[in-house]
Amino acid sequence: MRLFYAEVKSRQEINAGIFTVRLAGDGRFGDQFIPGQFVMVGIPEAVSHDPLLRRPFSVARVFASEDEFELAIKVVGRGTTILQHLRPGELVPIHGPLGNGYPLDLLEPPGKVIMVAGGLGIASLLSLLDHCRQRGWPLEDLALVLGARSAAELVYVELLEDLARQGLRFLLATEDGSRGQQGLVTAPLTGLLAAWEAAEPLVFSCGPLPMLRAVCRLTAGRHCRTYLSLESRMACGFGACLGCVTRKKEDDGSGSWLKVCLDGPVFPAAMLPW
Amino acid sequence: MVKKGKAKVDLQVQLAPGLVLKNPVISASGTFGYGREYAPYLDLARLGALVTKGISLRPQRGNDPVRIVETPCGMLNAIGLENIGVEAFLARELPGLRAAGATVIVNIFGQSPADYAALAAILERETGIAALEINISCPNVKAGGLQFGTDPKMAAELVAAVRRETSLPLITKLTPNVTDITDIARAVAAAGSDCLSLINTLTGMAVDLRTRKPVLANLTGGLSGPAIKPVALRAVYQVVQAVNVPVIGIGGIASATDALEFLLVGAAAIQIGTCNFVNPAITVEVVEGIEKYLREQGCTGIGEFIGSLRLPGAGRD
């Protein structure tokens, strides 16, 4: 993990309240990054300590040759509103990459990989998809199921549709039916699991908690290994504040917690209580 | 006369007969883990001292999440003193801190004066512990901590019980959640505390208008960060006037300037807490900033600066 100021290279509004920002690394960011890791982003205008804390964001893409990386951010409060107005050339305090990332030792072809993303959860899984492609995984053996409330909350869809034309199994669902099939990711995921179960796929999911729970339920008892990337409030991102803890499976109320920042954010589904 | 900008500034401060720190910058309990978490970011030996997370006789699980929430210029926490217990601390954490050359202050808490005394007796036997900080001020647990810190008589009895068990230098950490902090300060100093540290967090609350629920699972939490600095500065100033033991200033320190303000009102040292989360290397940066300022001011030792506040009507200005 590293502490540095990253220069804003570009920023792109995706939809109302969602934007991507491309930042310069510190020369070694790309070498150190493991897909699924996150960065703590400081709020550059917070000279009077308001907002005080850094915010965690998944790294969506790393551009290795330029040592640049991209975040996808949804505006939810004052901090993200300030980040939304970043201009190229401005400097942003970055701490990272942090967290464990996806289990790279398992991520070697051949085999099938299913990625299930909800909303901005696509950011974390896009870095995984990139990794799989770099490892030479045939796109035909990779599936990405993306869900959101509406088309306005979708990011990276054009990129994914382009990959779909090259062979990626790309399934899209919105709750209001404004793009893709109407409903939750669970419907297309159920079909995909049935079709791919014989190949004992790896399943990775990142998104809202109800979706992660549903993915757990759908994959439980099937021939697949499931990993979930969690979100949590965190003050530090490196294991010091103990603010981000989450419950372990078979927690009888006396044991220790899982730290989302340090033990995660990626956990095998078997470690979690749902 | 030594030329400005060239002189070496002596940053050493004495907090107790057996406790001299190389500089006045200490990491605050509960924000610095067991020290190990910060080793990738700084040389732990460069700190005046580090204070461990609060340690109890047995491991403690802490509160359910949600445990933290950001507030203007600060945050509320209700971690609930989660810790690995004294046995695991001595076996797993202390050896690494000793090897790193850190000056280690162990923060202790319990549910009764007997718990605190038992912890002191255990830690007394260990090498590599510079002092104990007695936590009588955590607002986030039902039993222990704060209940001792708001009653001068109980606080004094607890400090006396610890004092009987150890010759280690004792620091008592005080809560601001009282009407007059100097009452407690005088009581614990008289009971044998070598030094006082203040302030712990202020109790606070956050609610979510959308869900109409409290944000923290514990309902209330402790407010920390730059938001509380003026309250802390006032409390330190008052306590410095009230007692004859050294005072460690804590509360919202985010820069060398903030640290110097506490030293100016008479703090013999300072602790940095919440801002470690934002910048894990801040403690060392504050050491450097204090040294630079004092050098620019032409001081040869930090003692010349501590408590040099100019009060209206008291001097030439």
Short mmCIF file of C-alpha atoms in Angstrom, two decimals, chain A residues 1-3 40 42-43 48-55 78 95 98 232-247 251-257 259 262, chain B residues 30-33 37-38 40-41 53 61-75 79 82-83 208 215 224-226 254 258 274-281:
data_model
loop_
_atom_site.label_atom_id
_atom_site.label_comp_id
_atom_site.label_asym_id
_atom_site.label_seq_id
_atom_site.Cartn_x
_atom_site.Cartn_y
_atom_site.Cartn_z
CA MET A 1 0.00 0.00 0.00
CA ARG A 2 1.21 3.45 -0.82
CA LEU A 3 0.38 7.05 0.09
CA MET A 40 -8.92 5.31 0.13
CA GLY A 42 -8.96 11.90 0.32
CA ILE A 43 -11.15 14.88 -0.40
CA SER A 48 -10.55 22.70 7.05
CA HIS A 49 -10.94 18.94 7.71
CA ASP A 50 -14.49 18.73 6.41
CA PRO A 51 -15.08 16.11 5.16
CA LEU A 52 -12.36 14.58 7.30
CA LEU A 53 -12.07 10.94 6.34
CA ARG A 54 -10.93 9.31 3.13
CA ARG A 55 -13.50 7.27 1.22
CA ARG A 78 -20.56 16.06 0.29
CA HIS A 95 -3.90 5.52 -0.09
CA LEU A 98 -5.61 -1.83 -0.04
CA SER A 232 -18.49 -1.18 4.66
CA ARG A 233 -18.08 2.18 6.33
CA MET A 234 -14.40 2.55 7.15
CA ALA A 235 -12.34 5.32 8.68
CA CYS A 236 -8.85 4.04 7.87
CA GLY A 237 -8.88 1.19 5.33
CA PHE A 238 -5.85 -0.58 6.84
CA GLY A 239 -7.05 -2.36 9.96
CA ALA A 240 -6.59 0.28 12.63
CA CYS A 241 -10.03 1.76 13.30
CA LEU A 242 -12.05 -1.50 13.57
CA GLY A 243 -15.02 0.40 12.18
CA CYS A 244 -15.68 -1.87 9.18
CA VAL A 245 -16.10 -5.22 10.90
CA THR A 246 -18.62 -7.81 9.77
CA ARG A 247 -19.94 -11.04 11.25
CA ASP A 251 -20.61 -16.56 15.08
CA ASP A 252 -22.09 -17.36 18.48
CA GLY A 253 -21.63 -13.80 19.68
CA SER A 254 -18.31 -14.39 21.42
CA GLY A 255 -15.81 -14.72 18.61
CA SER A 256 -13.88 -12.11 16.71
CA TRP A 257 -15.04 -10.21 13.64
CA LYS A 259 -12.31 -6.77 9.07
CA LEU A 262 -7.89 -6.12 5.81
CA GLY B 30 -7.79 3.12 19.94
CA THR B 31 -6.52 4.83 16.82
CA PHE B 32 -3.15 3.12 16.45
CA GLY B 33 -4.08 -0.56 16.77
CA GLU B 37 -0.70 -1.70 11.70
CA TYR B 38 1.35 1.49 11.25
CA PRO B 40 4.51 0.03 6.96
CA TYR B 41 4.06 3.81 7.10
CA LYS B 53 -5.50 -0.13 22.00
CA ARG B 61 -15.52 -8.51 21.22
CA GLY B 62 -16.72 -4.92 21.16
CA ASN B 63 -20.00 -3.62 19.83
CA ASP B 64 -22.00 -4.77 16.82
CA PRO B 65 -21.67 -2.74 13.62
CA VAL B 66 -22.52 -0.01 12.60
CA ARG B 67 -19.59 1.25 14.67
CA ILE B 68 -18.51 4.49 13.03
CA VAL B 69 -20.02 7.46 11.25
CA GLU B 70 -18.42 10.59 9.87
CA THR B 71 -19.62 13.93 11.23
CA PRO B 72 -18.59 17.48 10.34
CA CYS B 73 -14.80 17.76 10.91
CA GLY B 74 -14.79 14.49 12.83
CA MET B 75 -16.37 11.13 13.45
CA ILE B 79 -16.13 0.26 18.77
CA GLU B 82 -12.63 -4.61 21.16
CA ASN B 83 -9.24 -6.10 21.99
CA ASP B 208 -30.65 8.90 9.79
CA VAL B 215 -26.81 5.37 12.75
CA SER B 224 -13.35 12.79 17.89
CA GLY B 225 -11.37 14.67 15.27
CA PRO B 226 -10.71 18.36 14.60
CA ALA B 254 -4.26 17.32 12.69
CA ASP B 258 -2.40 22.06 16.40
CA THR B 274 -8.38 10.20 14.60
CA CYS B 275 -6.07 11.90 12.08
CA ASN B 276 -3.90 8.76 12.01
CA PHE B 277 -6.75 7.20 10.02
CA VAL B 278 -6.59 9.96 7.41
CA ASN B 279 -2.80 10.12 7.21
CA PRO B 280 -1.04 7.10 8.76
CA ALA B 281 2.29 8.97 8.74
#
